Coordinates of C-alpha atoms and ligand atoms in Angstrom, one line a residue:
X24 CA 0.0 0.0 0.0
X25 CA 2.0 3.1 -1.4
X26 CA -0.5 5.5 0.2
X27 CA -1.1 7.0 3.2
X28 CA -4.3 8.7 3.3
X29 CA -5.4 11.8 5.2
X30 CA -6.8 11.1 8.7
X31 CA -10.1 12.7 7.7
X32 CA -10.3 10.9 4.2
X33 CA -13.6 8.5 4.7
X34 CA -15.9 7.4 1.4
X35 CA -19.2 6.7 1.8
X36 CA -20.6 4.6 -0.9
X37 CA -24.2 5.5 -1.1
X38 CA -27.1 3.4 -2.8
X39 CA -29.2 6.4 -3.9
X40 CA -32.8 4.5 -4.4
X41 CA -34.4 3.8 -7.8
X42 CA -35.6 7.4 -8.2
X43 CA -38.6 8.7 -6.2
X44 CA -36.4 11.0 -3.0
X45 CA -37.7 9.1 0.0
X46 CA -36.4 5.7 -0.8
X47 CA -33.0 6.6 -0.1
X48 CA -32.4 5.0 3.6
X49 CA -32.0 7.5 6.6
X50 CA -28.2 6.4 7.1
X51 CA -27.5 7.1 3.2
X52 CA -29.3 10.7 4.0
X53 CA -27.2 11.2 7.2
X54 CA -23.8 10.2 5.4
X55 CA -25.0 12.8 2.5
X56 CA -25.1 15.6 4.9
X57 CA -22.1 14.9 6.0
X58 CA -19.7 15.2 2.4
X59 CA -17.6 17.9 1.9
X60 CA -17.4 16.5 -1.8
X61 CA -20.6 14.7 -3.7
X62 CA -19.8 12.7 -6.7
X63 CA -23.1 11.4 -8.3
X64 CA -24.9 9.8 -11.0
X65 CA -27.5 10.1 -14.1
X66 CA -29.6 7.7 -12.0
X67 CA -29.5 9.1 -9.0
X68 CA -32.2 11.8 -8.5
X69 CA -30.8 15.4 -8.2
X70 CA -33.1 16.2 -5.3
X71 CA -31.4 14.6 -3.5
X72 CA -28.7 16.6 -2.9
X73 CA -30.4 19.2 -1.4
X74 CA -29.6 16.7 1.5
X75 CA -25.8 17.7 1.0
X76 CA -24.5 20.7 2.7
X77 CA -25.1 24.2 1.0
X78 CA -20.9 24.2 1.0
X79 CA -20.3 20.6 -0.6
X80 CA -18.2 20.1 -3.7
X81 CA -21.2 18.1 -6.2
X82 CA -19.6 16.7 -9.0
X83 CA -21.5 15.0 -11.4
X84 CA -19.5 11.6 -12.7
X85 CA -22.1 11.2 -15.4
X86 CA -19.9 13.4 -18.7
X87 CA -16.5 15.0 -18.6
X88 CA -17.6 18.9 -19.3
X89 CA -20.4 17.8 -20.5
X90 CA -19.1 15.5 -23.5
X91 CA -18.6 11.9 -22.7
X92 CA -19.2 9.7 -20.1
X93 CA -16.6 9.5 -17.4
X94 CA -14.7 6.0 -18.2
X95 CA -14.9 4.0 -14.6
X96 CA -11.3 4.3 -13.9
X97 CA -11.5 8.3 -14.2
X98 CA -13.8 7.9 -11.1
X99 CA -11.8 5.6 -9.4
X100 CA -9.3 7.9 -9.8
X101 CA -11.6 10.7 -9.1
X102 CA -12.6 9.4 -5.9
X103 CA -9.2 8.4 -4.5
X104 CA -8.0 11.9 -5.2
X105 CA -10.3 13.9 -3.2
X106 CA -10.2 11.4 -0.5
X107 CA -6.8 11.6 -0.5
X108 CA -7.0 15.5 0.1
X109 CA -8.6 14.7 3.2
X110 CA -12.6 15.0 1.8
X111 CA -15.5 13.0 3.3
X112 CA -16.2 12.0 -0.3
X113 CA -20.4 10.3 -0.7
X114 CA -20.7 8.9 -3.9
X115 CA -24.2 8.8 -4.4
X116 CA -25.3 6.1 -7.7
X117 CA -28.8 5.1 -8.6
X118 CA -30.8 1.9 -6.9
X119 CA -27.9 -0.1 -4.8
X120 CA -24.1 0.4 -5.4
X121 CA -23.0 -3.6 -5.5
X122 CA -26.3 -4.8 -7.9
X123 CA -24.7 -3.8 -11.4
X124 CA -23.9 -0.6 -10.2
X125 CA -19.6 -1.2 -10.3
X126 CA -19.6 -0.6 -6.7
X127 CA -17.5 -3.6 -6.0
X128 CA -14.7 -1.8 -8.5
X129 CA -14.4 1.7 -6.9
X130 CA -14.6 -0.6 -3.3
X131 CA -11.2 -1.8 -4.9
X132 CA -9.7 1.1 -5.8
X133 CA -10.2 2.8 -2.2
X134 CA -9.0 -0.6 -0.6
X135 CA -5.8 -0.4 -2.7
X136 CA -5.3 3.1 -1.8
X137 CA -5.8 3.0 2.2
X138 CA -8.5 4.6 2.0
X139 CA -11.4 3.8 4.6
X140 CA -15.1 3.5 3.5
X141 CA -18.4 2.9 4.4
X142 CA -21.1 1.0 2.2
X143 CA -24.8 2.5 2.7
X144 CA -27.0 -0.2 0.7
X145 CA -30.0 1.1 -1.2
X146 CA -33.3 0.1 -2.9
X147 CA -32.1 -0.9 -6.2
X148 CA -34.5 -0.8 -9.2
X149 CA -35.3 -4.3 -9.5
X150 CA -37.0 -4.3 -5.7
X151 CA -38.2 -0.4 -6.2
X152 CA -40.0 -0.3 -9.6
X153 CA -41.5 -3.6 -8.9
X154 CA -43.3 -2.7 -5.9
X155 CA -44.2 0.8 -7.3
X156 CA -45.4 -1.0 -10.9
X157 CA -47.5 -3.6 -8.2
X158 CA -45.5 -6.4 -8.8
X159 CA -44.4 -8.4 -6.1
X160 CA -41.0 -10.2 -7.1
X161 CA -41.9 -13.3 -5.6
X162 CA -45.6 -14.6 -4.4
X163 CA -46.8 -17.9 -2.5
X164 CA -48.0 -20.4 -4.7
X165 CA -46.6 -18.3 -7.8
X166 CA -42.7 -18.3 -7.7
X167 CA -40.3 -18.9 -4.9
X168 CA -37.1 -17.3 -6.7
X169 CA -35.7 -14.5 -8.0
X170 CA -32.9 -13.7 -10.2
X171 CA -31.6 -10.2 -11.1
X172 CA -29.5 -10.2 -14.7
X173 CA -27.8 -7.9 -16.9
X174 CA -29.7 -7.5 -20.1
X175 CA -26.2 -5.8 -21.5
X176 CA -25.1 -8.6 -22.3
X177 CA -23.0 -7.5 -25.6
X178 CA -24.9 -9.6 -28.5
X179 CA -21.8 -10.6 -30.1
X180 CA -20.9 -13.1 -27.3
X181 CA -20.2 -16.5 -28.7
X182 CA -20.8 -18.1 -25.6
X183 CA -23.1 -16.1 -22.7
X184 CA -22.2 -15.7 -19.3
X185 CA -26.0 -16.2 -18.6
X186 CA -27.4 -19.6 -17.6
X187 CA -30.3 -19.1 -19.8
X188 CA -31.4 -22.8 -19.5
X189 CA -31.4 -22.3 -15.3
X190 CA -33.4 -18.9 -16.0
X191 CA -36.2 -20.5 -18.5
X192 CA -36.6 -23.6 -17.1
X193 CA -37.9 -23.0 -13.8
X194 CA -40.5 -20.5 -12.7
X195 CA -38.8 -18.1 -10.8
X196 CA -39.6 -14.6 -11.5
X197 CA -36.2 -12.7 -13.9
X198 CA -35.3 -9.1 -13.8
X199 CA -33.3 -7.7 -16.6
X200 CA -31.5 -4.3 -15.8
X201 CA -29.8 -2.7 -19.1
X202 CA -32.0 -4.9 -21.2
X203 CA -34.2 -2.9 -23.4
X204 CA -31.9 -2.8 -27.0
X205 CA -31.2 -6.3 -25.9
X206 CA -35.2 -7.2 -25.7
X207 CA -35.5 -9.2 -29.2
X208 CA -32.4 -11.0 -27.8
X209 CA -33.6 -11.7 -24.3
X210 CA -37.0 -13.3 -25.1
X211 CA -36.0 -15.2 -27.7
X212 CA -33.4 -16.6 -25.6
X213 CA -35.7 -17.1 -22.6
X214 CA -38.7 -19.3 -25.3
X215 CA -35.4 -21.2 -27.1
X216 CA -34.7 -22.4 -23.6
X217 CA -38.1 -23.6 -22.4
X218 CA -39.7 -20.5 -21.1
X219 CA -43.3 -20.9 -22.5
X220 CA -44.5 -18.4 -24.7
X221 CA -47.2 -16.7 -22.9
X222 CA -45.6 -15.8 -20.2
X223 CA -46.0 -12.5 -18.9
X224 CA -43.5 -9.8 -19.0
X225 CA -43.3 -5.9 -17.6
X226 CA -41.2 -3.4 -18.7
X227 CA -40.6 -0.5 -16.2
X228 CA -38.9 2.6 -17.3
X229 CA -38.6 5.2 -14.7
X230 CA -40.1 3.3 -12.2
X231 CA -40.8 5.1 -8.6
X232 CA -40.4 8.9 -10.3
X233 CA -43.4 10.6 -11.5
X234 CA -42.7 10.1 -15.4
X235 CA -43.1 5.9 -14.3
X236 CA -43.9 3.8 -17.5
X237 CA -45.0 0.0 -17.7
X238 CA -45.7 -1.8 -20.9
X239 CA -47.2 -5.3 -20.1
X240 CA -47.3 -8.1 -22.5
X241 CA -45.9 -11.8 -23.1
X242 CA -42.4 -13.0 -24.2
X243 CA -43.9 -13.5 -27.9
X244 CA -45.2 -9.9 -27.8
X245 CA -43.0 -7.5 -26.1
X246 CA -40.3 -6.6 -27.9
X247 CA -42.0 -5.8 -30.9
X248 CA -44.4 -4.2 -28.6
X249 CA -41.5 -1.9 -27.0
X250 CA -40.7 -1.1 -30.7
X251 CA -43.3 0.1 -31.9
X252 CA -44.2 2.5 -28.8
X253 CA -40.7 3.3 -28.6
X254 CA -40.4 2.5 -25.2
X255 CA -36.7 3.6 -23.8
X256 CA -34.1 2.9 -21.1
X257 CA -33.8 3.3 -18.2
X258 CA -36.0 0.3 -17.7
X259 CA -36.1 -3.0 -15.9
X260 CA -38.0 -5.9 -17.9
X261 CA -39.5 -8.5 -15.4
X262 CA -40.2 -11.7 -16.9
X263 CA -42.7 -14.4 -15.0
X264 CA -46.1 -14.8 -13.4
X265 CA -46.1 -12.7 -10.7
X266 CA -46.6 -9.8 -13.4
X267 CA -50.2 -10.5 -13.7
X268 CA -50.8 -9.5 -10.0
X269 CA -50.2 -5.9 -11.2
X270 CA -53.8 -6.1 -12.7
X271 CA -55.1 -6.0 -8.7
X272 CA -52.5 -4.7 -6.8
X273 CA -51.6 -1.4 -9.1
X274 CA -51.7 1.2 -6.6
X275 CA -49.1 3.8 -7.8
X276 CA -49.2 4.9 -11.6
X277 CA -53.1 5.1 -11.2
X278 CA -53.5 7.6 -8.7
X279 CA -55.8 10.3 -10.1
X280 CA -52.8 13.1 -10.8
X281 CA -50.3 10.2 -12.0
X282 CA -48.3 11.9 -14.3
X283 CA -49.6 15.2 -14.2
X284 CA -46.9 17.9 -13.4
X285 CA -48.9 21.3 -11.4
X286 CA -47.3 24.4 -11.3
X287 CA -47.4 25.4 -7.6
X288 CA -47.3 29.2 -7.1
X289 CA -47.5 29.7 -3.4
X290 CA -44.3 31.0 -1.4
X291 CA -41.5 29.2 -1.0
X292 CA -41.8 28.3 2.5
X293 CA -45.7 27.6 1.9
X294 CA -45.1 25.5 -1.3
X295 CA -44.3 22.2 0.9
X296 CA -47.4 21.9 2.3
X297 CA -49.4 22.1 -0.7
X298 CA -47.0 20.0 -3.2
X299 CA -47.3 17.4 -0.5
X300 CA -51.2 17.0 -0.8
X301 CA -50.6 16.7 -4.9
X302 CA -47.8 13.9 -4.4
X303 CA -49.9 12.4 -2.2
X304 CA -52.2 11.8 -5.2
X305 CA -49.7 11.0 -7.6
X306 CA -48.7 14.2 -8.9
X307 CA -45.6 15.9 -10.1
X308 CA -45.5 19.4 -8.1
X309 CA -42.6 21.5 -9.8
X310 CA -42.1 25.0 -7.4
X311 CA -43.0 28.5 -8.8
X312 CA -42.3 31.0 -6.2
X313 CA -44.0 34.0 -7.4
X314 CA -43.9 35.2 -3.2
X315 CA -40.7 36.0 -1.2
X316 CA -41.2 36.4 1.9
X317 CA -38.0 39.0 3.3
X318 CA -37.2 40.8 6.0
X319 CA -38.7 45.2 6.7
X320 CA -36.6 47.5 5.1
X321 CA -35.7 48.5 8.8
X322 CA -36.1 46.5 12.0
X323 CA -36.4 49.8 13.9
X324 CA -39.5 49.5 14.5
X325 CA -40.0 46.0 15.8
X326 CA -36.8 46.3 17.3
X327 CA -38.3 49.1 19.3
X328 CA -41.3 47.5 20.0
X329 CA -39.2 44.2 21.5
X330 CA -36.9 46.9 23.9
X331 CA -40.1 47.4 25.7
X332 CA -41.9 44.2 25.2
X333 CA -43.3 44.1 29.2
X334 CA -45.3 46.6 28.3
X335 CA -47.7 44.7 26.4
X336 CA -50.5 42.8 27.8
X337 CA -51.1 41.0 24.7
X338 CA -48.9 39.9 21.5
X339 CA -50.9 39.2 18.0
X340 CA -49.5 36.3 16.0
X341 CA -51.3 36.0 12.3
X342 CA -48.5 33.5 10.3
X343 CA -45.3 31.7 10.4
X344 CA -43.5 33.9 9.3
X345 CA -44.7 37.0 12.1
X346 CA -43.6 34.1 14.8
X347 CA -40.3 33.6 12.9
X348 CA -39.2 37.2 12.5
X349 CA -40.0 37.9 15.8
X350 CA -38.1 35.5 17.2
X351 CA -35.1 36.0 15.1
X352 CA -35.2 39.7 16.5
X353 CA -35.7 38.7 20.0
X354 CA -32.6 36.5 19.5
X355 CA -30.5 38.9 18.1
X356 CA -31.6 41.6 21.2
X357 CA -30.0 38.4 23.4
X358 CA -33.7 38.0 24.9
X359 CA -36.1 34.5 24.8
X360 CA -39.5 33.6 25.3
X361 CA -38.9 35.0 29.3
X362 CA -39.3 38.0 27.3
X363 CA -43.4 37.5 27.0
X364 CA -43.9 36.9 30.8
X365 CA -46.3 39.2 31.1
X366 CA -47.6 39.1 27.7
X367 CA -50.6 36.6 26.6
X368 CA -50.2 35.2 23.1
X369 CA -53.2 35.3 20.3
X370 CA -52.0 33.2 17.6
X371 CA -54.6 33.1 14.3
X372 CA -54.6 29.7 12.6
X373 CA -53.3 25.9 14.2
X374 CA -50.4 26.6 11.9
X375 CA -49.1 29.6 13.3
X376 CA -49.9 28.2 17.0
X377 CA -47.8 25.3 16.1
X378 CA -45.1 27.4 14.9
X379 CA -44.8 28.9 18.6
X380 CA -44.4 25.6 20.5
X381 CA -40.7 25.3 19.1
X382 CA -40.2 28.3 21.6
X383 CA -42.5 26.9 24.7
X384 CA -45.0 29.1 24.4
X385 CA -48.8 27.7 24.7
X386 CA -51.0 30.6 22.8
X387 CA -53.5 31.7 25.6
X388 CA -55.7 32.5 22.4
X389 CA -56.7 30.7 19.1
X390 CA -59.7 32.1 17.3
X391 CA -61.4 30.1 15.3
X392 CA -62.2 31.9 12.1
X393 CA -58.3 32.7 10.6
X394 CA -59.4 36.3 9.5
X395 CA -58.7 39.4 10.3
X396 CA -62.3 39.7 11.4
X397 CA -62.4 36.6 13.8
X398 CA -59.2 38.0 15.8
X399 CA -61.4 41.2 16.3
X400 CA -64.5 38.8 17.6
X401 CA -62.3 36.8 20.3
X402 CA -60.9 40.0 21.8
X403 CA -64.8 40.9 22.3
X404 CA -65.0 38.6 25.2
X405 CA -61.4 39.3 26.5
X406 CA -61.8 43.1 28.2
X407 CA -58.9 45.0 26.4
X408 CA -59.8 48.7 27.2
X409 CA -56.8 50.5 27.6
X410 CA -54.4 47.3 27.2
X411 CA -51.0 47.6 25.3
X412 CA -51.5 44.8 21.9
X413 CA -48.2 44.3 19.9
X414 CA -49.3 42.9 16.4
X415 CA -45.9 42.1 14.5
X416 CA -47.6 42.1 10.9
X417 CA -46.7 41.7 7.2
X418 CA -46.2 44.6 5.5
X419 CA -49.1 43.4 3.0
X420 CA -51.6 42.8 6.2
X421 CA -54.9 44.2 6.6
X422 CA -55.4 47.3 8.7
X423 CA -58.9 45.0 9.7
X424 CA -56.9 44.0 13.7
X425 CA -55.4 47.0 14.6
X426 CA -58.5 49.2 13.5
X427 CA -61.1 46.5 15.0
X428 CA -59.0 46.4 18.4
X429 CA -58.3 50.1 18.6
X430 CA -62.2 50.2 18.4
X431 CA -62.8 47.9 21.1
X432 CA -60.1 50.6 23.3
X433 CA -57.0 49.1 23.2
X434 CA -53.6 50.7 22.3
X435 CA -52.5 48.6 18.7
X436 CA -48.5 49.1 18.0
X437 CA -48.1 47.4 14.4
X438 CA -44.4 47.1 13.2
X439 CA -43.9 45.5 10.0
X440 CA -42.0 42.2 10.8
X441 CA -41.3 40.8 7.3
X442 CA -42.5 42.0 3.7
X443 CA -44.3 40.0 0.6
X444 CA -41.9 40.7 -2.4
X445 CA -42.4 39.8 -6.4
X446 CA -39.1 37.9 -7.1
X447 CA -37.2 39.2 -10.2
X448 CA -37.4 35.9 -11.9
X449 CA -38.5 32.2 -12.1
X450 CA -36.0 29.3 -11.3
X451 CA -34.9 28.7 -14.8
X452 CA -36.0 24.6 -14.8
X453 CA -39.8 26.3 -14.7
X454 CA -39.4 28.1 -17.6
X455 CA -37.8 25.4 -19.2
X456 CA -40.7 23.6 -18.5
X457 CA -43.2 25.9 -19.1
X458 CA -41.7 26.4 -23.0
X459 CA -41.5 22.4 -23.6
X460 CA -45.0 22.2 -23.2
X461 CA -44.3 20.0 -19.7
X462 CA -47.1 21.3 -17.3
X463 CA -50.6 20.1 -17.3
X464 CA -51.9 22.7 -14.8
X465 CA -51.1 26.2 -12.8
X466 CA -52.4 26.7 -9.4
X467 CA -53.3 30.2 -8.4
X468 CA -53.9 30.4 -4.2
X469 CA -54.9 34.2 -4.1
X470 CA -54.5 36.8 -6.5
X471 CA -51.1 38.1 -5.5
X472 CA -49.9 34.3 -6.8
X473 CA -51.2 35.2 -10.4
X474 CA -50.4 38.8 -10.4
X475 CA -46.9 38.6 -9.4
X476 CA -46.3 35.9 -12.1
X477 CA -48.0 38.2 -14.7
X478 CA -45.3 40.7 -13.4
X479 CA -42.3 38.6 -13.7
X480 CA -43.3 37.1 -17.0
X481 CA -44.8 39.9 -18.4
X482 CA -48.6 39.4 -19.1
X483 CA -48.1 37.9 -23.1
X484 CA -45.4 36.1 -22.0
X485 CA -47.6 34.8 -19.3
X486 CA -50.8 34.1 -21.8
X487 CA -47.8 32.6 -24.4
X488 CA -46.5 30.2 -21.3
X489 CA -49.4 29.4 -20.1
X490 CA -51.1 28.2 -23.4
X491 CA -53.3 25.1 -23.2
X492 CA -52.5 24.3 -19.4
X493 CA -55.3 24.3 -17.3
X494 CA -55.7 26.7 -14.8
X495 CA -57.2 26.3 -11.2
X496 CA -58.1 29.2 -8.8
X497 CA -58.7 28.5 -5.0
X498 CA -61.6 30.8 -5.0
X499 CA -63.6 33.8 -6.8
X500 CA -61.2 36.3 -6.0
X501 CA -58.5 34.9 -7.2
X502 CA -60.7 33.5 -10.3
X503 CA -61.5 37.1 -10.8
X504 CA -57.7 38.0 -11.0
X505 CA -56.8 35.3 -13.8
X506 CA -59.5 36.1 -15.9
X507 CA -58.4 40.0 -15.8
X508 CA -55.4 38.6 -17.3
X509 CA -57.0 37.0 -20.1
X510 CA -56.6 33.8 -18.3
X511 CA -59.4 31.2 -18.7
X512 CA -60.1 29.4 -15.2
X513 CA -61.1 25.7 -15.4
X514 CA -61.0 24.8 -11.7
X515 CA -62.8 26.0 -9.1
X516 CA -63.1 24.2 -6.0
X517 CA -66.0 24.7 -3.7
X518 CA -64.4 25.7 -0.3
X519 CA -61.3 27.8 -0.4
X520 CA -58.8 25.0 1.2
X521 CA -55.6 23.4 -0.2
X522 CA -57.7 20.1 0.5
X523 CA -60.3 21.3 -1.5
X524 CA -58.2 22.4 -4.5
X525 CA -56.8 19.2 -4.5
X526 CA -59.6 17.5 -4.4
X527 CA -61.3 19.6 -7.2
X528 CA -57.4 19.0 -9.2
X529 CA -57.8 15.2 -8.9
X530 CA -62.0 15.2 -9.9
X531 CA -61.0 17.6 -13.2
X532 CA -57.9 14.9 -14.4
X533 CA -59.9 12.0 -13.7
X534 CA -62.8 12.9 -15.3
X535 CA -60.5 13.4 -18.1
X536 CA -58.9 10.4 -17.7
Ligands
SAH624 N1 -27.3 0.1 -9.3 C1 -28.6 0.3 -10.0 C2 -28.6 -0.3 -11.4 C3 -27.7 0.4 -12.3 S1 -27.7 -0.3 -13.9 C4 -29.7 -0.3 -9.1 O1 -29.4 -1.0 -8.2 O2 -30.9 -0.1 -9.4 C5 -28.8 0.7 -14.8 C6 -30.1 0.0 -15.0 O3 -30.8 0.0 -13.8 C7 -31.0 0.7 -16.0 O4 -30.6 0.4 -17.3 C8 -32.3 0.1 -15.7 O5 -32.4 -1.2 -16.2 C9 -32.2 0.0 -14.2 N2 -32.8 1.1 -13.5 C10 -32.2 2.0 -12.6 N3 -33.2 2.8 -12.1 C11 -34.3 2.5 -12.6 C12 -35.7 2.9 -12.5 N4 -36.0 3.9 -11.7 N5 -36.6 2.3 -13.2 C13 -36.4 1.3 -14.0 N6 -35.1 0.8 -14.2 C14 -34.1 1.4 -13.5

């Protein structure tokens, strides 16, 4: 061993899953965040490294400047340098690292250079697409083995590697990775060797992501099949019995938004929420911030507000963000929650009361309507003549609480805690998207959603990108906004909820079908 390697030099080898984010296993996350350098692969999904730290090195492994593939021995190589220079290197590849994935080979290389490594197994695609295509791999009474192959296999071969007599004669359920070019090659193979010809087979292209394909049919039928759809890698083809069971136990590419990819155009840090509730149903959500959410021009005001913060009798909460900013500027005066001891807390919406137990405070105060106007109704029963109410607001708020509280004789201070801003532009994947036709529906939550995009785009630009994609407005206001646009609206849910949006999203596509 010529080397000696760097006392922080450590590799993780890291099975990324076969695609959809959460399938990657918590230790593979944890190792992720802690890489100073990421080298990764085509088949390992990119969201993923939002796991990484915001300072990591992310190398892609797939092409050289964009031109060529890397050869494997340039990311050996690769690898074993910026260990060497003392890097906790992850190198994140699609499905499982050791099931065709040349784990075994960079494994090799770090053993030959000194260089200590971990091995985080994965989901590979043979286990993930299956279950996400409904296929279980093996099934009582069915088939009691399994065998994963390379479908790679280069045609020329005079004699194969492949025990194609073991793999046709019995029963046992076969998964080809790499195999689709070989397909005419594979089946004929399988049905030369015994495998009768009826048998079914699934091919699986994207399997777990939202763009999942599966093409059923038999080993006589479904490579010319494949042809003439044009079905493309990266698939798996699973030959055997259990495929049938897909008919009942389909339960992921038939969700009612399967497929469909919905522009989501809250603010960033509301976006979650919502995208959430359209995965849940199968859908593709892709991020549009057209809301940023920053901090006042000055903190004077809230500042001064927090200096004499035992003043107040009560403090107003109406969103997330008010709790955050307040906090932050409560940190930063060196002060904590002590700070509200003799203040009682109204927080407006479940959401934002949740957002307060991070900082142990129990809101003495939770009105049940989430407007303006129910605030004003809750302090009815409270007597708040003459009391001191500190209402850290958006700079976009309502002048509805302090105007309805001044009313009912109390002293309102307001100080803007954050502002609503119009981002300059669109993360440049949305437009990308947008122009290649790749969005099936935008989702407009109030009118400031479909104005501000109207601003950033420009309002042709807008009308241009947002040709023939359905649009859905959470309620008439915001309806009312689109259409002032020139925007036709073609969903309208009932109730003006996330819930009910989605629901009215998923009613719309199925109907459609
Ligand atoms: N190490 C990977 C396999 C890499 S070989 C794993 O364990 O999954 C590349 C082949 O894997 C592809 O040609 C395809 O056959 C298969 N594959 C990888 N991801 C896939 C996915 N999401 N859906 C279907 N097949 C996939």
């Amino acid at each position: 061993m010529s080397h000696t390697s760097h006392p922080n030099s450590l590799v993780y080898l890291i099975g990324a899953g076969p695609g959809a984010p959460g399938l990657i296993t918590v230790r593979g996350k944890e190792c992720l965040g802690l890489a100073d350098v990421v080298i990764y692969d085509y088949l390992a999904n990119d969201d993923l490294l939002r796991f990484a730290r915001p300072d990591a090195e992310l190398i892609y492994a797939g092409k050289v400047g964009g031109l060529h593939n890397r050869e494997q021995w340039q990311i050996n190589a690769l690898l074993v340098e910026k260990a060497l220079a003392g890097n906790v290197v992850a190198r994140l590849k699609g499905g499982d690292s050791f099931v065709f994935g040349r784990g075994g080979e960079e494994c090799e290389a770090l053993v030959d250079a000194g260089i200590p490594f971990e091995i985080v197994p994965g989901v590979t695609a043979g286990i993930g697409a299956t279950a996400y295509a409904g296929i279980p791999l093996t099934h009582r009474g069915v088939t009691t083995s399994v065998a994963f192959v390379t479908g790679h296999e280069g045609h020329d071969k005079e004699v194969s590697q492949i025990d194609w007599e073991g793999l046709s004669l019995g029963s046992g359920t076969v998964v080809f990775y790499m195999g689709i070019k070989n397909l005419p090659q594979i089946t004929k193979n399988l049905m030369a060797h015994g495998r009768p010809a009826e048998t079914p087979v699934a091919l699986i292209r994207w399997g777990t992501r939202p763009e999942q394909e599966v093409l059923t049919g038999t080993l006589a039928d479904i490579a010319e099949q494949a042809r003439r759809t044009g079905f493309r890698a990266p698939a798996i083809t699973v030959v055997g019995e259990v495929v049938r069971l897909r008919d009942k136990l389909r339960w992921f590419d038939n969700r009612p938004l399967f497929g469909r990819s919905i522009l989501v155009t809250r603010a960033a840090d509301q976006a979650g929420e919502f995208g959430a509730m359209l995965g849940a149903l199968g859908a593709r959500a892709v991020e549009c911030p057209t809301i940023a959410i920053v901090p006042p021009e000055s903190w004077d005001d809230l500042d001064s507000s927090i200096a004499r913060l035992d003043r107040f009798h009560w403090i107003v909460f109406t969103s997330v963000n008010a709790v955050r900013f307040f906090f932050e500027r409560l940190t930063a005066a060196g002060r904590d929650s002590r700070a509200l001891g003799n203040c009682r807390v109204c927080a407006v919406g479940p959401k934002t009361a949740a957002s307060l137990a991070p900082f142990g405070i129990r809101p003495d105060l939770i009105p049940d309507d989430y407007k303006g106007e129910g605030v004003v109704e809750v302090f009815r029963s409270e007597n708040i003549t003459g009391k001191r109410i500190l209402f850290p607001k958006g700079d976009r708020a309502r002048d509805v609480i302090p105007q309805g509280l001044a009313e009912l004789g109390a002293e309102v201070e307001a100080p803007v805690a954050y502002r609503n801003v119009t981002p300059d532009a669109l993360p440049p994947g949305v437009i990308a998207e947008l122009e290649e036709r790749r969005i099936d529906c935008a989702t407009f939550t109030s009118s400031s959603t479909v104005d501000n995009l109207a601003a950033i785009l420009g309002e042709n630009r807008l009308l241009h990108l947002l040709e023939g994609v359905t649009i859905a407005a959470i309620g008439p206001i915001t309806a009312r906004s689109c259409r002032e646009l020139g925007l036709e609206v073609h969903i309208e849910p009932r109730e003006y909820t996330l819930a009910a949006m989605t629901g009215a999203l998923a009613d719309h596509f199925t109907r459609r079908g």
